[in-house]
Each structure stands twice: as structure tokens, then as C-alpha cells.
PDB file of N, CA and C in Angstrom:
ATOM      1  N   MET A   1       3.631  13.340  28.142  1.00 52.00           N
ATOM      2  CA  MET A   1       3.312  12.931  27.211  1.00 52.00           C
ATOM      3  C   MET A   1       4.209  11.607  27.422  1.00 52.00           C
ATOM      4  N   SER A   2       3.747  10.636  26.626  1.00 66.00           N
ATOM      5  CA  SER A   2       4.415   9.302  26.670  1.00 66.00           C
ATOM      6  C   SER A   2       5.256   9.282  25.520  1.00 66.00           C
ATOM      7  N   ARG A   3       6.212   8.546  24.952  1.00 80.00           N
ATOM      8  CA  ARG A   3       6.792   8.336  23.806  1.00 80.00           C
ATOM      9  C   ARG A   3       5.669   8.338  22.742  1.00 80.00           C
ATOM     10  N   ILE A   4       5.879   8.950  21.677  1.00 82.00           N
ATOM     11  CA  ILE A   4       4.799   8.772  20.304  1.00 82.00           C
ATOM     12  C   ILE A   4       5.618   7.672  19.505  1.00 82.00           C
ATOM     13  N   VAL A   5       4.992   6.622  19.083  1.00 90.00           N
ATOM     14  CA  VAL A   5       5.493   5.984  17.776  1.00 90.00           C
ATOM     15  C   VAL A   5       4.668   6.317  16.939  1.00 90.00           C
ATOM     16  N   LEU A   6       5.745   6.405  16.163  1.00 95.00           N
ATOM     17  CA  LEU A   6       5.335   7.187  14.379  1.00 95.00           C
ATOM     18  C   LEU A   6       4.760   5.983  13.676  1.00 95.00           C
ATOM     19  N   PRO A   7       4.035   6.654  12.691  1.00 98.00           N
ATOM     20  CA  PRO A   7       3.335   7.659  12.156  1.00 98.00           C
ATOM     21  C   PRO A   7       2.054   7.282  12.957  1.00 98.00           C
ATOM     22  N   VAL A   8       1.312   8.482  13.015  1.00 98.00           N
ATOM     23  CA  VAL A   8       0.177   8.332  13.721  1.00 98.00           C
ATOM     24  C   VAL A   8      -0.978   9.102  13.146  1.00 98.00           C
ATOM     25  N   VAL A   9      -2.348   9.374  13.697  1.00 98.00           N
ATOM     26  CA  VAL A   9      -3.391   9.965  13.007  1.00 98.00           C
ATOM     27  C   VAL A   9      -4.116  10.227  14.363  1.00 98.00           C
ATOM     28  N   VAL A  10      -4.556  11.502  14.453  1.00 99.00           N
ATOM     29  CA  VAL A  10      -5.761  12.191  15.538  1.00 99.00           C
ATOM     30  C   VAL A  10      -7.194  11.641  15.142  1.00 99.00           C
ATOM     31  N   THR A  11      -7.484  10.701  16.020  1.00 98.00           N
ATOM     32  CA  THR A  11      -8.886  10.304  16.169  1.00 98.00           C
ATOM     33  C   THR A  11      -9.751  10.606  17.272  1.00 98.00           C
ATOM     34  N   ALA A  12     -10.729  10.474  17.426  1.00 98.00           N
ATOM     35  CA  ALA A  12     -11.564  10.991  18.830  1.00 98.00           C
ATOM     36  C   ALA A  12     -13.145  10.484  18.521  1.00 98.00           C
ATOM     37  N   ASN A  13     -14.212  10.727  19.302  1.00 97.00           N
ATOM     38  CA  ASN A  13     -15.440  10.838  18.906  1.00 97.00           C
ATOM     39  C   ASN A  13     -16.329  11.694  18.709  1.00 97.00           C
ATOM     40  N   ASP A  14     -17.254  11.738  17.804  1.00 97.00           N
ATOM     41  CA  ASP A  14     -18.115  12.834  17.416  1.00 97.00           C
ATOM     42  C   ASP A  14     -18.919  12.986  18.769  1.00 97.00           C
ATOM     43  N   LEU A  15     -19.071  14.332  19.155  1.00 96.00           N
ATOM     44  CA  LEU A  15     -19.900  14.815  20.217  1.00 96.00           C
ATOM     45  C   LEU A  15     -21.128  14.256  20.342  1.00 96.00           C
ATOM     46  N   PHE A  16     -21.875  14.271  19.036  1.00 94.00           N
ATOM     47  CA  PHE A  16     -23.226  14.563  19.001  1.00 94.00           C
ATOM     48  C   PHE A  16     -23.897  12.712  18.854  1.00 94.00           C
ATOM     49  N   ASP A  17     -23.068  12.000  18.004  1.00 92.00           N
ATOM     50  CA  ASP A  17     -23.513  10.818  17.562  1.00 92.00           C
ATOM     51  C   ASP A  17     -22.410   9.750  18.098  1.00 92.00           C
ATOM     52  N   GLY A  18     -21.355   9.938  18.679  1.00 93.00           N
ATOM     53  CA  GLY A  18     -20.505   8.958  19.387  1.00 93.00           C
ATOM     54  C   GLY A  18     -19.631   8.376  18.111  1.00 93.00           C
ATOM     55  N   ASP A  19     -19.863   8.523  17.080  1.00 93.00           N
ATOM     56  CA  ASP A  19     -18.989   8.079  15.796  1.00 93.00           C
ATOM     57  C   ASP A  19     -17.753   8.153  15.890  1.00 93.00           C
ATOM     58  N   PRO A  20     -16.648   7.227  15.656  1.00 96.00           N
ATOM     59  CA  PRO A  20     -15.467   7.391  15.291  1.00 96.00           C
ATOM     60  C   PRO A  20     -15.394   8.607  14.194  1.00 96.00           C
ATOM     61  N   VAL A  21     -14.134   9.548  14.229  1.00 98.00           N
ATOM     62  CA  VAL A  21     -13.611  10.519  13.503  1.00 98.00           C
ATOM     63  C   VAL A  21     -12.076  10.256  13.616  1.00 98.00           C
ATOM     64  N   TRP A  22     -11.924  11.024  12.181  1.00 98.00           N
ATOM     65  CA  TRP A  22     -10.253  11.432  12.167  1.00 98.00           C
ATOM     66  C   TRP A  22      -9.988  12.636  11.604  1.00 98.00           C
ATOM     67  N   LEU A  23      -9.218  13.506  12.317  1.00 98.00           N
ATOM     68  CA  LEU A  23      -8.728  14.288  11.646  1.00 98.00           C
ATOM     69  C   LEU A  23      -8.108  14.357  10.466  1.00 98.00           C
ATOM     70  N   THR A  24      -8.357  15.518   9.241  1.00 98.00           N
ATOM     71  CA  THR A  24      -7.727  15.393   8.162  1.00 98.00           C
ATOM     72  C   THR A  24      -6.803  16.364   8.229  1.00 98.00           C
ATOM     73  N   PRO A  25      -6.139  16.719   6.827  1.00 97.00           N
ATOM     74  CA  PRO A  25      -5.024  17.663   6.977  1.00 97.00           C
ATOM     75  C   PRO A  25      -5.597  19.091   6.912  1.00 97.00           C
ATOM     76  N   GLY A  26      -6.784  19.054   6.515  1.00 96.00           N
ATOM     77  CA  GLY A  26      -7.322  20.513   6.591  1.00 96.00           C
ATOM     78  C   GLY A  26      -7.960  20.908   7.804  1.00 96.00           C
ATOM     79  N   GLY A  27      -7.865  20.055   8.918  1.00 95.00           N
ATOM     80  CA  GLY A  27      -8.426  20.374  10.309  1.00 95.00           C
ATOM     81  C   GLY A  27      -9.775  19.902  10.279  1.00 95.00           C
ATOM     82  N   ASN A  28     -10.325  19.565   9.471  1.00 97.00           N
ATOM     83  CA  ASN A  28     -12.151  18.807   9.906  1.00 97.00           C
ATOM     84  C   ASN A  28     -11.826  17.592  10.275  1.00 97.00           C
ATOM     85  N   TRP A  29     -13.175  17.204  10.482  1.00 98.00           N
ATOM     86  CA  TRP A  29     -13.449  15.731  11.002  1.00 98.00           C
ATOM     87  C   TRP A  29     -14.031  14.790   9.768  1.00 98.00           C
ATOM     88  N   SER A  30     -13.510  13.419   9.910  1.00 98.00           N
ATOM     89  CA  SER A  30     -13.993  12.324   8.601  1.00 98.00           C
ATOM     90  C   SER A  30     -14.345  11.231   9.345  1.00 98.00           C
ATOM     91  N   ARG A  31     -15.627  10.499   8.994  1.00 96.00           N
ATOM     92  CA  ARG A  31     -15.719   9.300   9.497  1.00 96.00           C
ATOM     93  C   ARG A  31     -14.902   8.441   8.516  1.00 96.00           C
ATOM     94  N   SER A  32     -14.107   8.702   8.018  1.00 96.00           N
ATOM     95  CA  SER A  32     -12.954   7.619   7.154  1.00 96.00           C
ATOM     96  C   SER A  32     -11.851   7.969   7.413  1.00 96.00           C
ATOM     97  N   LEU A  33     -11.020   6.929   8.132  1.00 96.00           N
ATOM     98  CA  LEU A  33      -9.834   6.667   8.093  1.00 96.00           C
ATOM     99  C   LEU A  33      -8.952   7.071   7.132  1.00 96.00           C
ATOM    100  N   ALA A  34      -9.367   6.781   5.607  1.00 96.00           N
ATOM    101  CA  ALA A  34      -8.732   6.928   4.747  1.00 96.00           C
ATOM    102  C   ALA A  34      -8.646   8.514   4.145  1.00 96.00           C
ATOM    103  N   ASP A  35      -9.553   9.403   4.849  1.00 97.00           N
ATOM    104  CA  ASP A  35      -9.202  11.130   5.145  1.00 97.00           C
ATOM    105  C   ASP A  35      -8.241  11.444   6.203  1.00 97.00           C
ATOM    106  N   ALA A  36      -7.865  10.881   6.749  1.00 97.00           N
ATOM    107  CA  ALA A  36      -6.898  11.237   7.766  1.00 97.00           C
ATOM    108  C   ALA A  36      -5.944  11.374   7.787  1.00 97.00           C
ATOM    109  N   GLU A  37      -5.053  12.804   7.809  1.00 98.00           N
ATOM    110  CA  GLU A  37      -4.144  12.889   8.168  1.00 98.00           C
ATOM    111  C   GLU A  37      -2.710  12.070   8.931  1.00 98.00           C
ATOM    112  N   VAL A  38      -1.587  11.633   8.216  1.00 98.00           N
ATOM    113  CA  VAL A  38      -1.333  10.868   8.420  1.00 98.00           C
ATOM    114  C   VAL A  38       0.055  11.879   9.014  1.00 98.00           C
ATOM    115  N   ILE A  39       0.727  11.769  10.365  1.00 98.00           N
ATOM    116  CA  ILE A  39       1.725  12.516  10.563  1.00 98.00           C
ATOM    117  C   ILE A  39       2.881  11.401  11.140  1.00 98.00           C
ATOM    118  N   GLY A  40       4.012  12.398  11.091  1.00 97.00           N
ATOM    119  CA  GLY A  40       5.215  11.360  10.772  1.00 97.00           C
ATOM    120  C   GLY A  40       6.385  12.132  12.057  1.00 97.00           C
ATOM    121  N   GLU A  41       6.097  13.474  12.385  1.00 97.00           N
ATOM    122  CA  GLU A  41       6.871  14.032  13.400  1.00 97.00           C
ATOM    123  C   GLU A  41       5.827  14.321  14.413  1.00 97.00           C
ATOM    124  N   ALA A  42       6.456  14.115  15.779  1.00 97.00           N
ATOM    125  CA  ALA A  42       6.262  13.966  17.030  1.00 97.00           C
ATOM    126  C   ALA A  42       5.908  15.422  17.471  1.00 97.00           C
ATOM    127  N   GLY A  43       6.311  16.542  17.191  1.00 97.00           N
ATOM    128  CA  GLY A  43       6.038  17.857  17.530  1.00 97.00           C
ATOM    129  C   GLY A  43       4.747  17.771  16.834  1.00 97.00           C
ATOM    130  N   LEU A  44       4.758  17.699  15.554  1.00 98.00           N
ATOM    131  CA  LEU A  44       3.211  18.086  14.772  1.00 98.00           C
ATOM    132  C   LEU A  44       2.210  17.257  15.542  1.00 98.00           C
ATOM    133  N   ALA A  45       2.093  16.160  15.755  1.00 98.00           N
ATOM    134  CA  ALA A  45       1.405  15.230  16.585  1.00 98.00           C
ATOM    135  C   ALA A  45       0.910  15.667  17.865  1.00 98.00           C
ATOM    136  N   GLU A  46       1.510  16.544  18.566  1.00 98.00           N
ATOM    137  CA  GLU A  46       1.003  17.021  19.877  1.00 98.00           C
ATOM    138  C   GLU A  46       0.633  18.353  19.518  1.00 98.00           C
ATOM    139  N   THR A  47       1.053  19.174  18.272  1.00 98.00           N
ATOM    140  CA  THR A  47       0.450  20.170  18.275  1.00 98.00           C
ATOM    141  C   THR A  47      -1.078  19.910  17.338  1.00 98.00           C
ATOM    142  N   ARG A  48      -1.109  19.161  16.826  1.00 98.00           N
ATOM    143  CA  ARG A  48      -2.763  18.390  16.120  1.00 98.00           C
ATOM    144  C   ARG A  48      -3.452  17.861  16.970  1.00 98.00           C
ATOM    145  N   LEU A  49      -2.898  16.896  18.267  1.00 98.00           N
ATOM    146  CA  LEU A  49      -3.721  16.542  19.291  1.00 98.00           C
ATOM    147  C   LEU A  49      -4.123  17.891  20.355  1.00 98.00           C
ATOM    148  N   ALA A  50      -3.481  18.360  20.515  1.00 98.00           N
ATOM    149  CA  ALA A  50      -3.790  19.899  21.252  1.00 98.00           C
ATOM    150  C   ALA A  50      -4.889  20.681  20.903  1.00 98.00           C
ATOM    151  N   ALA A  51      -4.802  20.802  19.176  1.00 97.00           N
ATOM    152  CA  ALA A  51      -5.949  21.567  18.392  1.00 97.00           C
ATOM    153  C   ALA A  51      -6.939  20.749  18.494  1.00 97.00           C
ATOM    154  N   ALA A  52      -7.165  19.432  18.776  1.00 98.00           N
ATOM    155  CA  ALA A  52      -8.418  18.284  18.554  1.00 98.00           C
ATOM    156  C   ALA A  52      -9.091  18.381  19.776  1.00 98.00           C
ATOM    157  N   VAL A  53      -8.210  18.389  20.911  1.00 98.00           N
ATOM    158  CA  VAL A  53      -8.572  18.485  22.474  1.00 98.00           C
ATOM    159  C   VAL A  53      -9.520  19.733  22.524  1.00 98.00           C
ATOM    160  N   ALA A  54      -9.106  20.901  21.937  1.00 98.00           N
ATOM    161  CA  ALA A  54      -9.403  21.863  22.086  1.00 98.00           C
ATOM    162  C   ALA A  54     -10.957  22.348  21.298  1.00 98.00           C
ATOM    163  N   GLN A  55     -11.320  21.072  20.516  1.00 97.00           N
ATOM    164  CA  GLN A  55     -12.567  21.294  19.989  1.00 97.00           C
ATOM    165  C   GLN A  55     -13.624  20.510  20.591  1.00 97.00           C
ATOM    166  N   ALA A  56     -13.860  20.912  21.952  1.00 96.00           N
ATOM    167  CA  ALA A  56     -14.402  20.163  23.050  1.00 96.00           C
ATOM    168  C   ALA A  56     -16.159  20.255  22.419  1.00 96.00           C
ATOM    169  N   ASN A  57     -16.454  21.323  21.605  1.00 97.00           N
ATOM    170  CA  ASN A  57     -17.835  21.662  21.059  1.00 97.00           C
ATOM    171  C   ASN A  57     -18.061  20.337  19.905  1.00 97.00           C
ATOM    172  N   ARG A  58     -17.097  19.851  19.465  1.00 97.00           N
ATOM    173  CA  ARG A  58     -17.343  18.666  18.333  1.00 97.00           C
ATOM    174  C   ARG A  58     -17.263  17.288  18.738  1.00 97.00           C
ATOM    175  N   VAL A  59     -15.757  17.157  19.126  1.00 98.00           N
ATOM    176  CA  VAL A  59     -15.377  15.583  19.488  1.00 98.00           C
ATOM    177  C   VAL A  59     -14.923  15.634  21.243  1.00 98.00           C
ATOM    178  N   VAL A  60     -14.946  14.347  21.378  1.00 98.00           N
ATOM    179  CA  VAL A  60     -14.285  13.950  22.865  1.00 98.00           C
ATOM    180  C   VAL A  60     -13.596  13.073  22.669  1.00 98.00           C
ATOM    181  N   GLY A  61     -12.890  12.690  23.706  1.00 98.00           N
ATOM    182  CA  GLY A  61     -11.893  11.814  23.990  1.00 98.00           C
ATOM    183  C   GLY A  61     -10.736  11.729  22.591  1.00 98.00           C
ATOM    184  N   ALA A  62     -10.222  13.010  22.401  1.00 98.00           N
ATOM    185  CA  ALA A  62      -9.366  12.946  21.117  1.00 98.00           C
ATOM    186  C   ALA A  62      -8.107  12.329  21.518  1.00 98.00           C
ATOM    187  N   TYR A  63      -7.207  11.720  21.086  1.00 98.00           N
ATOM    188  CA  TYR A  63      -5.808  10.965  21.429  1.00 98.00           C
ATOM    189  C   TYR A  63      -4.932  10.677  19.621  1.00 98.00           C
ATOM    190  N   LEU A  64      -3.872   9.902  19.651  1.00 98.00           N
ATOM    191  CA  LEU A  64      -3.272  10.043  19.158  1.00 98.00           C
ATOM    192  C   LEU A  64      -2.965   8.239  18.676  1.00 98.00           C
ATOM    193  N   ALA A  65      -3.273   7.841  17.500  1.00 98.00           N
ATOM    194  CA  ALA A  65      -3.624   6.430  17.435  1.00 98.00           C
ATOM    195  C   ALA A  65      -2.293   6.116  16.320  1.00 98.00           C
ATOM    196  N   GLY A  66      -1.859   4.765  16.603  1.00 98.00           N
ATOM    197  CA  GLY A  66      -0.886   4.267  15.061  1.00 98.00           C
ATOM    198  C   GLY A  66      -1.489   3.810  14.328  1.00 98.00           C
ATOM    199  N   VAL A  67      -0.570   4.027  12.892  1.00 98.00           N
ATOM    200  CA  VAL A  67      -1.163   3.505  11.823  1.00 98.00           C
ATOM    201  C   VAL A  67       0.042   3.017  11.281  1.00 98.00           C
ATOM    202  N   ARG A  68      -0.247   2.419   9.888  1.00 96.00           N
ATOM    203  CA  ARG A  68       1.277   1.973   8.901  1.00 96.00           C
ATOM    204  C   ARG A  68       0.240   2.267   7.587  1.00 96.00           C
ATOM    205  N   PRO A  69       0.838   2.250   7.026  1.00 92.00           N
ATOM    206  CA  PRO A  69       1.110   2.294   5.349  1.00 92.00           C
ATOM    207  C   PRO A  69       0.093   0.956   4.900  1.00 92.00           C
ATOM    208  N   GLY A  70      -0.979   1.351   4.176  1.00 91.00           N
ATOM    209  CA  GLY A  70      -1.770   0.550   3.591  1.00 91.00           C
ATOM    210  C   GLY A  70      -2.133   0.470   2.003  1.00 91.00           C
ATOM    211  N   PRO A  71      -2.553  -0.127   1.281  1.00 90.00           N
ATOM    212  CA  PRO A  71      -2.928  -0.111  -0.064  1.00 90.00           C
ATOM    213  C   PRO A  71      -3.885   0.691  -0.446  1.00 90.00           C
ATOM    214  N   PHE A  72      -4.824   1.068   0.445  1.00 89.00           N
ATOM    215  CA  PHE A  72      -5.995   2.073   0.290  1.00 89.00           C
ATOM    216  C   PHE A  72      -5.713   3.204   1.327  1.00 89.00           C
ATOM    217  N   GLY A  73      -4.526   3.444   1.939  1.00 91.00           N
ATOM    218  CA  GLY A  73      -4.619   4.581   3.218  1.00 91.00           C
ATOM    219  C   GLY A  73      -3.943   3.884   4.348  1.00 91.00           C
ATOM    220  N   PRO A  74      -3.979   4.488   5.254  1.00 96.00           N
ATOM    221  CA  PRO A  74      -3.192   4.216   6.566  1.00 96.00           C
ATOM    222  C   PRO A  74      -4.291   3.287   7.108  1.00 96.00           C
ATOM    223  N   CYS A  75      -3.376   1.942   7.668  1.00 95.00           N
ATOM    224  CA  CYS A  75      -4.289   1.074   8.180  1.00 95.00           C
ATOM    225  C   CYS A  75      -3.930   1.179   9.698  1.00 95.00           C
ATOM    226  N   PRO A  76      -4.573   0.580  10.954  1.00 96.00           N
ATOM    227  CA  PRO A  76      -4.508   1.030  12.257  1.00 96.00           C
ATOM    228  C   PRO A  76      -3.649  -0.411  12.457  1.00 96.00           C
ATOM    229  N   VAL A  77      -3.001   0.004  13.698  1.00 95.00           N
ATOM    230  CA  VAL A  77      -2.199  -0.851  14.240  1.00 95.00           C
ATOM    231  C   VAL A  77      -2.636  -1.639  15.123  1.00 95.00           C
ATOM    232  N   GLU A  78      -3.232  -1.123  16.324  1.00 95.00           N
ATOM    233  CA  GLU A  78      -3.551  -1.648  17.653  1.00 95.00           C
ATOM    234  C   GLU A  78      -5.309  -2.104  17.056  1.00 95.00           C
ATOM    235  N   PHE A  79      -5.452  -3.631  17.732  1.00 92.00           N
ATOM    236  CA  PHE A  79      -6.771  -4.109  17.628  1.00 92.00           C
ATOM    237  C   PHE A  79      -7.730  -3.377  18.164  1.00 92.00           C
ATOM    238  N   ARG A  80      -7.940  -2.318  18.864  1.00 92.00           N
ATOM    239  CA  ARG A  80      -9.082  -1.279  19.385  1.00 92.00           C
ATOM    240  C   ARG A  80      -9.454  -0.338  18.275  1.00 92.00           C
ATOM    241  N   GLU A  81      -8.206  -0.219  17.599  1.00 94.00           N
ATOM    242  CA  GLU A  81      -8.402   0.920  16.445  1.00 94.00           C
ATOM    243  C   GLU A  81      -8.941   0.284  15.113  1.00 94.00           C
ATOM    244  N   ARG A  82      -8.375  -1.096  14.642  1.00 92.00           N
ATOM    245  CA  ARG A  82      -9.207  -2.099  13.807  1.00 92.00           C
ATOM    246  C   ARG A  82     -10.383  -2.134  13.952  1.00 92.00           C
ATOM    247  N   LEU A  83     -11.343  -2.010  15.222  1.00 90.00           N
ATOM    248  CA  LEU A  83     -12.468  -2.414  15.642  1.00 90.00           C
ATOM    249  C   LEU A  83     -13.261  -1.078  15.652  1.00 90.00           C
ATOM    250  N   ARG A  84     -12.730  -0.133  15.870  1.00 91.00           N
ATOM    251  CA  ARG A  84     -13.004   1.767  15.781  1.00 91.00           C
ATOM    252  C   ARG A  84     -13.552   1.669  14.073  1.00 91.00           C
ATOM    253  N   VAL A  85     -12.402   1.444  13.372  1.00 91.00           N
ATOM    254  CA  VAL A  85     -12.742   1.527  11.750  1.00 91.00           C
ATOM    255  C   VAL A  85     -13.697   0.409  10.860  1.00 91.00           C
ATOM    256  N   ARG A  86     -13.948  -0.346  11.848  1.00 88.00           N
ATOM    257  CA  ARG A  86     -15.265  -1.720  11.150  1.00 88.00           C
ATOM    258  C   ARG A  86     -16.317  -0.937  11.548  1.00 88.00           C
ATOM    259  N   GLY A  87     -16.688  -0.511  12.396  1.00 78.00           N
ATOM    260  CA  GLY A  87     -18.007   0.252  13.116  1.00 78.00           C
ATOM    261  C   GLY A  87     -18.348  -0.245  14.056  1.00 78.00           C
ATOM    262  N   PRO A  88     -19.720  -0.329  14.957  1.00 71.00           N
ATOM    263  CA  PRO A  88     -20.269  -0.762  16.038  1.00 71.00           C
ATOM    264  C   PRO A  88     -20.008  -2.180  16.238  1.00 71.00           C
ATOM    265  N   ALA A  89     -19.640  -3.062  17.587  1.00 66.00           N
ATOM    266  CA  ALA A  89     -19.584  -4.113  17.708  1.00 66.00           C
ATOM    267  C   ALA A  89     -20.654  -4.980  18.436  1.00 66.00           C
ATOM    268  N   ILE A  90     -22.131  -4.841  17.707  1.00 65.00           N
ATOM    269  CA  ILE A  90     -23.224  -5.011  18.369  1.00 65.00           C
ATOM    270  C   ILE A  90     -24.081  -6.004  17.280  1.00 65.00           C
ATOM    271  N   LEU A  91     -24.721  -6.820  18.068  1.00 57.00           N
ATOM    272  CA  LEU A  91     -25.290  -7.288  16.772  1.00 57.00           C
ATOM    273  C   LEU A  91     -26.744  -6.188  16.163  1.00 57.00           C
ATOM    274  N   THR A  92     -27.014  -6.688  14.805  1.00 58.00           N
ATOM    275  CA  THR A  92     -28.156  -5.710  14.420  1.00 58.00           C
ATOM    276  C   THR A  92     -29.212  -6.881  13.811  1.00 58.00           C
ATOM    277  N   SER A  93     -29.184  -8.244  14.033  1.00 56.00           N
ATOM    278  CA  SER A  93     -29.685  -8.992  13.819  1.00 56.00           C
ATOM    279  C   SER A  93     -29.770 -10.190  14.183  1.00 56.00           C
ATOM    280  N   GLY A  94     -30.973 -11.346  14.697  1.00 52.00           N
ATOM    281  CA  GLY A  94     -30.481 -12.212  15.358  1.00 52.00           C
ATOM    282  C   GLY A  94     -31.465 -12.194  16.614  1.00 52.00           C
ATOM    283  N   LEU A  95     -31.414 -13.389  17.303  1.00 51.00           N
ATOM    284  CA  LEU A  95     -31.626 -13.540  18.674  1.00 51.00           C
ATOM    285  C   LEU A  95     -31.772 -12.098  19.885  1.00 51.00           C
ATOM    286  N   CYS A  96     -30.439 -11.797  19.943  1.00 48.00           N
ATOM    287  CA  CYS A  96     -29.906 -10.813  20.526  1.00 48.00           C
ATOM    288  C   CYS A  96     -30.262  -9.286  20.589  1.00 48.00           C
ATOM    289  N   ALA A  97     -30.842  -8.990  19.096  1.00 49.00           N
ATOM    290  CA  ALA A  97     -30.859  -7.854  18.531  1.00 49.00           C
ATOM    291  C   ALA A  97     -32.441  -7.177  19.243  1.00 49.00           C
ATOM    292  N   ALA A  98     -32.962  -8.046  18.949  1.00 49.00           N
ATOM    293  CA  ALA A  98     -34.386  -7.337  19.742  1.00 49.00           C
ATOM    294  C   ALA A  98     -34.491  -6.905  20.810  1.00 49.00           C
ATOM    295  N   GLU A  99     -33.677  -7.006  22.068  1.00 48.00           N
ATOM    296  CA  GLU A  99     -33.413  -6.837  23.320  1.00 48.00           C
ATOM    297  C   GLU A  99     -33.013  -5.299  23.681  1.00 48.00           C
TER     298      GLU A  99
END
């Protein structure tokens, strides 16, 4: 495994609807990054990721994503994660929405 830059959260996509989800401290999945367990230890991050990967009947594509502290909880570090938090990047109205 590559070097883990801490802190991180475990994220994946819901198996049934594809929505991004984050692993909570209780081991459940939430659609809100604010509920995610922020992990500050590499060994714990690897353990949580392994547990998430084992939940193939609930989620797909689990991985560790870097975060930083924010005023309302963890904030994503990478552009990809900021986009996932905001929701789908598709047009829901206008000329292209009907296609």
C-alpha cells in the first residue's frame, strides 16, 4: 500500500444506487461526510479500509480519502472528493437535461 497521508476517511459508493458514502465511527455508511470517522493513524486506516472492502454486499470501490479539519467537520483535500461531496456533476435543467 502506498504511504497514507493523514488524516483520512474511508469512502466508497453505495452498491445499489452509486451514491458516495463514508464510513462512520460505528461502522455504518452515511451519505454525509460530516458523519465520517476521521482517522489519524495509518494502522487504523488500513484496518478500517479492509473492513470496508469486505462489505462488498453494500459498497464498491472503497478507498482512503484525505481530509482536513473544517468548521462543520472534515473537508475533502482533493478535487475529486470535493466534487463527490457536492453531488452529481450533471445538468438537471436546461437544454442538455432532456437528452
